[in-house]
PDB file of C-alpha atoms in Angstrom:
ATOM      1  CA  MET A1189       0.000   0.000   0.000  1.00 83.00           C
ATOM      2  CA  PRO A1190       2.042   2.992  -1.238  1.00 89.00           C
ATOM      3  CA  ARG A1191       2.015   5.991   1.089  1.00 91.00           C
ATOM      4  CA  ARG A1192       0.801   8.191  -1.755  1.00 93.00           C
ATOM      5  CA  PHE A1193      -2.652   6.603  -1.462  1.00 94.00           C
ATOM      6  CA  ARG A1194      -3.224   7.475   2.180  1.00 93.00           C
ATOM      7  CA  GLY A1195      -6.384   8.756   3.796  1.00 92.00           C
ATOM      8  CA  PRO A1196      -6.054   9.815   7.422  1.00 84.00           C
ATOM      9  CA  GLU A1197      -2.382   9.884   8.351  1.00 83.00           C
ATOM     10  CA  GLY A1198      -0.868   6.397   8.559  1.00 86.00           C
ATOM     11  CA  ILE A1199      -3.585   4.368   6.812  1.00 92.00           C
ATOM     12  CA  ALA A1200      -4.738   3.774   3.237  1.00 93.00           C
ATOM     13  CA  ASN A1201      -7.536   5.805   1.697  1.00 95.00           C
ATOM     14  CA  GLY A1202     -10.672   3.693   2.058  1.00 95.00           C
ATOM     15  CA  GLY A1203     -12.015   4.408  -1.409  1.00 96.00           C
ATOM     16  CA  TRP A1204      -8.702   3.682  -3.082  1.00 96.00           C
ATOM     17  CA  ILE A1205      -8.255   0.318  -1.345  1.00 95.00           C
ATOM     18  CA  ALA A1206     -11.927  -0.544  -1.998  1.00 96.00           C
ATOM     19  CA  GLY A1207     -11.463   0.198  -5.694  1.00 95.00           C
ATOM     20  CA  THR A1208      -8.238  -1.780  -5.802  1.00 93.00           C
ATOM     21  CA  LEU A1209     -10.015  -4.884  -4.490  1.00 94.00           C
ATOM     22  CA  ALA A1210     -13.056  -4.255  -6.680  1.00 93.00           C
ATOM     23  CA  GLY A1211     -10.769  -4.141  -9.697  1.00 89.00           C
ATOM     24  CA  ALA A1212      -9.100  -7.379  -8.663  1.00 88.00           C
ATOM     25  CA  LEU A1213     -12.502  -9.024  -8.262  1.00 83.00           C
ATOM     26  CA  ALA A1214     -14.152  -7.676 -11.414  1.00 67.00           C
ATOM     27  CA  GLY A1215     -11.126  -8.028 -13.660  1.00 66.00           C
ATOM     28  CA  GLY A1216     -12.154  -4.892 -15.526  1.00 59.00           C
ATOM     29  CA  ALA A1217     -15.839  -5.866 -15.880  1.00 58.00           C
ATOM     30  CA  HIS A1218     -18.458  -3.587 -14.331  1.00 72.00           C
ATOM     31  CA  ASP A1219     -21.619  -5.627 -14.815  1.00 81.00           C
ATOM     32  CA  THR A1220     -22.641  -5.512 -11.170  1.00 89.00           C
ATOM     33  CA  PRO A1221     -21.928  -3.388  -8.089  1.00 94.00           C
ATOM     34  CA  ILE A1222     -19.113  -4.509  -5.793  1.00 95.00           C
ATOM     35  CA  GLU A1223     -19.573  -4.286  -2.025  1.00 96.00           C
ATOM     36  CA  VAL A1224     -16.341  -3.688  -0.129  1.00 97.00           C
ATOM     37  CA  THR A1225     -16.267  -3.960   3.667  1.00 97.00           C
ATOM     38  CA  LEU A1226     -13.382  -2.463   5.609  1.00 96.00           C
ATOM     39  CA  HIS A1227     -12.962  -4.429   8.831  1.00 95.00           C
ATOM     40  CA  ALA A1228      -9.842  -2.594   9.979  1.00 93.00           C
ATOM     41  CA  PRO A1229      -7.598   0.267   8.815  1.00 91.00           C
ATOM     42  CA  VAL A1230      -5.120  -0.791   6.119  1.00 94.00           C
ATOM     43  CA  PRO A1231      -1.503   0.046   6.993  1.00 93.00           C
ATOM     44  CA  LEU A1232       0.815   1.743   4.526  1.00 93.00           C
ATOM     45  CA  GLU A1233       4.113   0.463   3.155  1.00 93.00           C
ATOM     46  CA  THR A1234       3.342  -2.982   4.591  1.00 90.00           C
ATOM     47  CA  GLU A1235       3.314  -6.320   2.796  1.00 90.00           C
ATOM     48  CA  LEU A1236      -0.236  -7.665   2.627  1.00 93.00           C
ATOM     49  CA  ALA A1237      -1.817 -10.701   0.987  1.00 92.00           C
ATOM     50  CA  VAL A1238      -4.746 -10.793  -1.462  1.00 93.00           C
ATOM     51  CA  ASP A1239      -6.737 -14.042  -1.581  1.00 93.00           C
ATOM     52  CA  HIS A1240      -9.506 -15.089  -3.987  1.00 90.00           C
ATOM     53  CA  VAL A1241     -12.023 -17.207  -2.068  1.00 85.00           C
ATOM     54  CA  GLY A1242     -14.978 -18.236  -4.238  1.00 86.00           C
ATOM     55  CA  ASN A1243     -16.538 -14.999  -5.513  1.00 89.00           C
ATOM     56  CA  THR A1244     -14.821 -12.931  -2.815  1.00 93.00           C
ATOM     57  CA  VAL A1245     -11.488 -11.120  -2.697  1.00 93.00           C
ATOM     58  CA  VAL A1246      -9.889 -10.718   0.731  1.00 94.00           C
ATOM     59  CA  LEU A1247      -7.047  -8.433   1.776  1.00 95.00           C
ATOM     60  CA  ARG A1248      -5.304  -9.746   4.871  1.00 94.00           C
ATOM     61  CA  ARG A1249      -2.337  -9.168   7.102  1.00 93.00           C
ATOM     62  CA  ASP A1250      -1.168 -12.525   8.403  1.00 91.00           C
ATOM     63  CA  GLU A1251      -4.431 -14.235   9.402  1.00 88.00           C
ATOM     64  CA  ARG A1252      -6.421 -11.059   9.996  1.00 91.00           C
ATOM     65  CA  HIS A1253      -8.917 -10.047   7.324  1.00 92.00           C
ATOM     66  CA  LEU A1254      -8.676  -6.301   6.732  1.00 96.00           C
ATOM     67  CA  VAL A1255     -10.956  -5.803   3.717  1.00 96.00           C
ATOM     68  CA  GLU A1256     -13.375  -8.007   1.759  1.00 96.00           C
ATOM     69  CA  ALA A1257     -14.972  -7.415  -1.664  1.00 95.00           C
ATOM     70  CA  ILE A1258     -17.956  -9.294  -3.087  1.00 95.00           C
ATOM     71  CA  PRO A1259     -20.367  -8.690  -6.013  1.00 94.00           C
ATOM     72  CA  VAL A1260     -23.943  -7.830  -5.055  1.00 94.00           C
ATOM     73  CA  ALA A1261     -27.201  -7.867  -6.989  1.00 92.00           C
ATOM     74  CA  GLU A1262     -28.678  -4.422  -6.461  1.00 90.00           C
ATOM     75  CA  THR A1263     -29.211  -1.083  -8.145  1.00 93.00           C
ATOM     76  CA  LEU A1264     -27.380   1.955  -6.833  1.00 96.00           C
ATOM     77  CA  GLU A1265     -29.368   5.198  -6.607  1.00 96.00           C
ATOM     78  CA  PRO A1266     -26.995   8.112  -7.228  1.00 97.00           C
ATOM     79  CA  PRO A1267     -27.547  11.676  -6.038  1.00 98.00           C
ATOM     80  CA  PRO A1268     -28.750  14.065  -8.747  1.00 98.00           C
ATOM     81  CA  PHE A1269     -26.437  15.700 -11.242  1.00 98.00           C
ATOM     82  CA  VAL A1270     -24.817  19.032 -10.390  1.00 98.00           C
ATOM     83  CA  PRO A1271     -23.372  20.965 -13.357  1.00 98.00           C
ATOM     84  CA  PHE A1272     -19.600  21.341 -13.289  1.00 98.00           C
ATOM     85  CA  THR A1273     -19.688  25.110 -12.822  1.00 97.00           C
ATOM     86  CA  ASP A1274     -21.990  24.772  -9.786  1.00 98.00           C
ATOM     87  CA  ALA A1275     -19.900  21.909  -8.398  1.00 98.00           C
ATOM     88  CA  ALA A1276     -16.714  23.946  -8.747  1.00 97.00           C
ATOM     89  CA  ARG A1277     -18.411  26.937  -7.094  1.00 97.00           C
ATOM     90  CA  ALA A1278     -19.388  24.738  -4.126  1.00 97.00           C
ATOM     91  CA  GLU A1279     -15.705  24.051  -3.405  1.00 96.00           C
ATOM     92  CA  ALA A1280     -15.472  27.474  -1.753  1.00 95.00           C
ATOM     93  CA  GLY A1281     -17.444  26.034   1.182  1.00 93.00           C
ATOM     94  CA  PHE A1282     -15.304  22.911   1.617  1.00 93.00           C
ATOM     95  CA  PRO A1283     -15.098  22.475   5.423  1.00 88.00           C
ATOM     96  CA  GLY A1284     -11.879  20.439   5.386  1.00 81.00           C
ATOM     97  CA  ARG A1285      -9.598  22.929   3.695  1.00 81.00           C
ATOM     98  CA  HIS A1286      -7.730  23.707   6.926  1.00 73.00           C
ATOM     99  CA  SER A1287      -8.094  20.323   8.644  1.00 73.00           C
ATOM    100  CA  GLU A1288      -4.753  18.843   9.668  1.00 68.00           C
ATOM    101  CA  ALA A1289      -6.381  15.416  10.154  1.00 67.00           C
ATOM    102  CA  ILE A1290      -7.004  14.938   6.417  1.00 79.00           C
ATOM    103  CA  ALA A1291      -4.436  17.318   4.945  1.00 82.00           C
ATOM    104  CA  GLY A1292      -2.608  14.433   3.270  1.00 89.00           C
ATOM    105  CA  CYS A1293      -5.672  12.492   2.094  1.00 93.00           C
ATOM    106  CA  PHE A1294      -5.250  11.278  -1.488  1.00 95.00           C
ATOM    107  CA  ALA A1295      -8.829  12.189  -2.414  1.00 95.00           C
ATOM    108  CA  CYS A1296      -9.722  15.355  -0.473  1.00 93.00           C
ATOM    109  CA  GLY A1297      -6.431  16.528   1.022  1.00 92.00           C
ATOM    110  CA  VAL A1298      -4.728  19.727  -0.048  1.00 88.00           C
ATOM    111  CA  ARG A1299      -1.939  17.913  -1.877  1.00 88.00           C
ATOM    112  CA  GLU A1300       0.324  19.173  -4.630  1.00 86.00           C
ATOM    113  CA  PRO A1301      -1.462  19.380  -8.007  1.00 84.00           C
ATOM    114  CA  GLY A1302      -0.958  16.112  -9.867  1.00 86.00           C
ATOM    115  CA  ASP A1303      -0.156  14.171  -6.687  1.00 90.00           C
ATOM    116  CA  GLY A1304      -3.588  13.872  -5.045  1.00 93.00           C
ATOM    117  CA  LEU A1305      -7.066  14.160  -6.553  1.00 95.00           C
ATOM    118  CA  ARG A1306      -7.826  17.490  -4.822  1.00 95.00           C
ATOM    119  CA  ILE A1307     -11.591  16.871  -4.616  1.00 96.00           C
ATOM    120  CA  PHE A1308     -12.958  19.499  -2.196  1.00 96.00           C
ATOM    121  CA  PRO A1309     -16.717  18.928  -1.670  1.00 96.00           C
ATOM    122  CA  GLY A1310     -18.721  21.863  -0.403  1.00 95.00           C
ATOM    123  CA  PRO A1311     -22.437  22.529   0.036  1.00 95.00           C
ATOM    124  CA  VAL A1312     -24.483  23.231  -3.099  1.00 96.00           C
ATOM    125  CA  GLU A1313     -26.637  26.263  -2.393  1.00 93.00           C
ATOM    126  CA  GLY A1314     -30.342  25.541  -1.957  1.00 92.00           C
ATOM    127  CA  THR A1315     -29.893  21.731  -1.794  1.00 95.00           C
ATOM    128  CA  ASP A1316     -28.875  18.971   0.609  1.00 93.00           C
ATOM    129  CA  LEU A1317     -25.988  18.027  -1.704  1.00 96.00           C
ATOM    130  CA  VAL A1318     -22.246  18.521  -1.586  1.00 96.00           C
ATOM    131  CA  ALA A1319     -20.215  18.689  -4.760  1.00 97.00           C
ATOM    132  CA  ALA A1320     -16.825  19.423  -6.260  1.00 97.00           C
ATOM    133  CA  GLY A1321     -15.430  19.906  -9.718  1.00 97.00           C
ATOM    134  CA  TRP A1322     -12.885  17.152 -10.356  1.00 97.00           C
ATOM    135  CA  ARG A1323     -10.085  17.931 -12.771  1.00 96.00           C
ATOM    136  CA  VAL A1324      -8.413  14.546 -13.269  1.00 95.00           C
ATOM    137  CA  PRO A1325      -4.594  14.792 -13.097  1.00 91.00           C
ATOM    138  CA  TYR A1326      -2.575  12.889 -15.661  1.00 90.00           C
ATOM    139  CA  GLY A1327      -0.368  11.503 -12.893  1.00 90.00           C
ATOM    140  CA  VAL A1328      -3.020   9.012 -11.713  1.00 92.00           C
ATOM    141  CA  THR A1329      -2.988   6.862 -14.859  1.00 91.00           C
ATOM    142  CA  ASP A1330      -1.499   3.374 -15.079  1.00 88.00           C
ATOM    143  CA  ASP A1331       1.250   2.281 -17.469  1.00 87.00           C
ATOM    144  CA  GLN A1332      -1.266   2.163 -20.325  1.00 86.00           C
ATOM    145  CA  GLY A1333      -2.482   5.708 -19.730  1.00 88.00           C
ATOM    146  CA  VAL A1334      -5.793   4.489 -18.245  1.00 90.00           C
ATOM    147  CA  VAL A1335      -7.354   5.860 -15.052  1.00 94.00           C
ATOM    148  CA  PRO A1336      -7.812   2.682 -12.945  1.00 92.00           C
ATOM    149  CA  ASP A1337     -10.867   1.713 -10.909  1.00 92.00           C
ATOM    150  CA  SER A1338      -9.079   2.541  -7.663  1.00 95.00           C
ATOM    151  CA  ILE A1339      -8.899   6.230  -8.607  1.00 96.00           C
ATOM    152  CA  VAL A1340     -12.604   6.449  -9.464  1.00 97.00           C
ATOM    153  CA  TRP A1341     -13.539   4.720  -6.207  1.00 97.00           C
ATOM    154  CA  ALA A1342     -11.334   7.155  -4.288  1.00 97.00           C
ATOM    155  CA  ALA A1343     -13.296   9.990  -5.902  1.00 97.00           C
ATOM    156  CA  LEU A1344     -16.572   8.381  -4.757  1.00 98.00           C
ATOM    157  CA  ASP A1345     -15.394   7.922  -1.171  1.00 96.00           C
ATOM    158  CA  CYS A1346     -14.696  11.120   0.761  1.00 94.00           C
ATOM    159  CA  VAL A1347     -17.599  13.091  -0.704  1.00 96.00           C
ATOM    160  CA  THR A1348     -20.030  10.786   1.140  1.00 96.00           C
ATOM    161  CA  GLY A1349     -18.263  11.574   4.408  1.00 92.00           C
ATOM    162  CA  TRP A1350     -18.235  15.341   3.903  1.00 93.00           C
ATOM    163  CA  ALA A1351     -21.960  15.194   3.164  1.00 93.00           C
ATOM    164  CA  HIS A1352     -22.440  14.524   6.898  1.00 91.00           C
ATOM    165  CA  HIS A1353     -20.335  17.464   8.081  1.00 86.00           C
ATOM    166  CA  PRO A1354     -22.159  20.121  10.165  1.00 77.00           C
ATOM    167  CA  GLY A1355     -21.278  22.767   7.578  1.00 71.00           C
ATOM    168  CA  CYS A1356     -22.938  20.852   4.731  1.00 70.00           C
ATOM    169  CA  ALA A1357     -26.659  20.873   5.615  1.00 65.00           C
ATOM    170  CA  SER A1358     -26.633  17.271   6.828  1.00 67.00           C
ATOM    171  CA  PRO A1359     -29.646  16.179   8.911  1.00 67.00           C
ATOM    172  CA  HIS A1360     -27.232  14.019  10.941  1.00 67.00           C
ATOM    173  CA  PRO A1361     -24.110  16.184  11.359  1.00 66.00           C
ATOM    174  CA  VAL A1362     -20.899  14.656  12.702  1.00 74.00           C
ATOM    175  CA  GLU A1363     -17.324  15.887  12.927  1.00 68.00           C
ATOM    176  CA  SER A1364     -15.526  12.535  12.599  1.00 78.00           C
ATOM    177  CA  ALA A1365     -16.109   9.056  11.158  1.00 87.00           C
ATOM    178  CA  LEU A1366     -14.286   6.288   9.301  1.00 90.00           C
ATOM    179  CA  LEU A1367     -15.423   4.497   6.159  1.00 95.00           C
ATOM    180  CA  GLY A1368     -16.842   1.068   6.979  1.00 96.00           C
ATOM    181  CA  ARG A1369     -18.318  -0.056   3.663  1.00 97.00           C
ATOM    182  CA  LEU A1370     -18.413   1.207   0.098  1.00 98.00           C
ATOM    183  CA  THR A1371     -20.557  -0.339  -2.618  1.00 97.00           C
ATOM    184  CA  GLY A1372     -19.783   1.007  -6.059  1.00 96.00           C
ATOM    185  CA  GLN A1373     -20.166   0.526  -9.772  1.00 95.00           C
ATOM    186  CA  ILE A1374     -18.373   2.152 -12.696  1.00 95.00           C
ATOM    187  CA  PHE A1375     -20.371   2.650 -15.885  1.00 94.00           C
ATOM    188  CA  ARG A1376     -17.961   4.621 -18.064  1.00 94.00           C
ATOM    189  CA  ARG A1377     -14.260   5.394 -18.246  1.00 93.00           C
ATOM    190  CA  VAL A1378     -12.720   8.435 -16.610  1.00 95.00           C
ATOM    191  CA  TYR A1379     -10.110  10.185 -18.750  1.00 95.00           C
ATOM    192  CA  PRO A1380      -6.972  11.989 -17.606  1.00 93.00           C
ATOM    193  CA  MET A1381      -7.202  15.785 -17.844  1.00 94.00           C
ATOM    194  CA  GLY A1382     -11.000  15.497 -18.056  1.00 95.00           C
ATOM    195  CA  SER A1383     -13.436  17.523 -15.943  1.00 97.00           C
ATOM    196  CA  TYR A1384     -16.186  15.844 -13.917  1.00 98.00           C
ATOM    197  CA  SER A1385     -18.739  16.665 -11.235  1.00 98.00           C
ATOM    198  CA  VAL A1386     -18.436  14.672  -8.003  1.00 98.00           C
ATOM    199  CA  VAL A1387     -21.663  14.785  -5.977  1.00 98.00           C
ATOM    200  CA  GLY A1388     -22.585  13.421  -2.542  1.00 97.00           C
ATOM    201  CA  ARG A1389     -25.634  13.290  -0.285  1.00 96.00           C
ATOM    202  CA  ALA A1390     -26.239  12.135   3.301  1.00 95.00           C
ATOM    203  CA  VAL A1391     -29.188   9.710   3.315  1.00 94.00           C
ATOM    204  CA  GLY A1392     -29.578   8.547   6.908  1.00 91.00           C
ATOM    205  CA  ARG A1393     -28.210   7.440  10.239  1.00 91.00           C
ATOM    206  CA  GLU A1394     -28.633   4.338  12.397  1.00 92.00           C
ATOM    207  CA  GLY A1395     -26.817   4.505  15.722  1.00 91.00           C
ATOM    208  CA  ARG A1396     -23.125   4.959  14.943  1.00 91.00           C
ATOM    209  CA  LYS A1397     -23.664   4.226  11.243  1.00 94.00           C
ATOM    210  CA  LEU A1398     -23.971   7.075   8.740  1.00 94.00           C
ATOM    211  CA  PHE A1399     -25.213   6.443   5.197  1.00 96.00           C
ATOM    212  CA  GLY A1400     -24.397   8.417   2.085  1.00 96.00           C
ATOM    213  CA  VAL A1401     -24.489   8.162  -1.701  1.00 98.00           C
ATOM    214  CA  SER A1402     -22.215   9.634  -4.330  1.00 98.00           C
ATOM    215  CA  ALA A1403     -21.708   9.868  -8.065  1.00 98.00           C
ATOM    216  CA  VAL A1404     -19.300  11.035 -10.731  1.00 98.00           C
ATOM    217  CA  TYR A1405     -20.861  12.765 -13.746  1.00 98.00           C
ATOM    218  CA  GLU A1406     -19.571  13.914 -17.113  1.00 98.00           C
ATOM    219  CA  LEU A1407     -20.083  17.542 -18.153  1.00 98.00           C
ATOM    220  CA  ASP A1408     -23.332  16.699 -19.946  1.00 98.00           C
ATOM    221  CA  GLY A1409     -24.777  14.848 -16.939  1.00 98.00           C
ATOM    222  CA  THR A1410     -23.932  11.319 -18.085  1.00 98.00           C
ATOM    223  CA  LEU A1411     -23.442   9.058 -15.069  1.00 98.00           C
ATOM    224  CA  VAL A1412     -19.889   7.716 -14.866  1.00 97.00           C
ATOM    225  CA  ALA A1413     -19.912   5.934 -11.487  1.00 97.00           C
ATOM    226  CA  ALA A1414     -22.073   5.626  -8.386  1.00 97.00           C
ATOM    227  CA  ALA A1415     -21.602   4.450  -4.812  1.00 98.00           C
ATOM    228  CA  ARG A1416     -23.295   3.954  -1.477  1.00 98.00           C
ATOM    229  CA  ALA A1417     -21.241   4.342   1.695  1.00 97.00           C
ATOM    230  CA  THR A1418     -21.514   3.440   5.356  1.00 97.00           C
ATOM    231  CA  TRP A1419     -19.403   5.460   7.794  1.00 95.00           C
ATOM    232  CA  ILE A1420     -18.820   4.554  11.442  1.00 93.00           C
ATOM    233  CA  THR A1421     -18.565   7.257  14.109  1.00 90.00           C
ATOM    234  CA  PRO A1422     -16.217   6.811  17.096  1.00 84.00           C
ATOM    235  CA  ARG A1423     -17.544   5.253  20.263  1.00 81.00           C
ATOM    236  CA  PRO A1424     -18.594   7.865  22.850  1.00 74.00           C
TER     237      PRO A1424
END
C-alpha cells in the first residue's frame, strides 16, 4: 500500500483500497456493483496478501482479514447531477480545507497538483448536496495511460463523508467518522485531464452508522460511477 494513497495519516484511503479490491474481483468488468467492507484500517508500506475465495477477494495481514470485496445484486441510486460550474463553485465552502487530520488524504487533502485528486466537496446552495469539480490529473494513470478503478472509487469515497459534516446541511451532522463499507459501480471510463462533477448526499443514520451516496458525472450529466457508503462514528 504505497504511502501516496493514504487517507487519514498512517492508513490507506478507504475508497482507493476498496477500488483496488473491486478491480481485482471484477477483472475490468463492471456488470454488477461490488460491495467492499473495511474491517480494519489498512496500513501503509506494509506487505499484505490478497486471496480469492470463491466470488470474494480478501485483503489480509497474516491471518487477519482487513478488507473483503464481493459482487452484489442491487441497483445503486446516485444523487442528482450538479453541473460542473456549480460543483466547482461549491468548493469554496469545503469544510476540510484547513483540517490537519485529512491534509494528506489522497482524495480530499490539499496535496500538490498532480499528486492527489484534490476533490474538495462543499455545500451546493439551496440543496442537501455537496459537490466538487474534479479535474483529473494525468499523474493518476497506469502504465497504459488508463485511469484505474481505484482512482474512481477514491473519488466516490470522501464526498459521502463530507456530506455529513455540520457545515454541509446534513440532517445528521458529525465531525468525525471512518469508512466502513463502500458499494460502487463504474459505468464509463474516466479520462486523464477530463473535468467531472463529483456529488454526494447524506441519506440517513442508524446509531453509529452514517449512510451516504455519491456519483461522478460527465459535463453533460452522463453518469460515470455511483456508490453507497456506510461510515462509522467513534464510540462515545
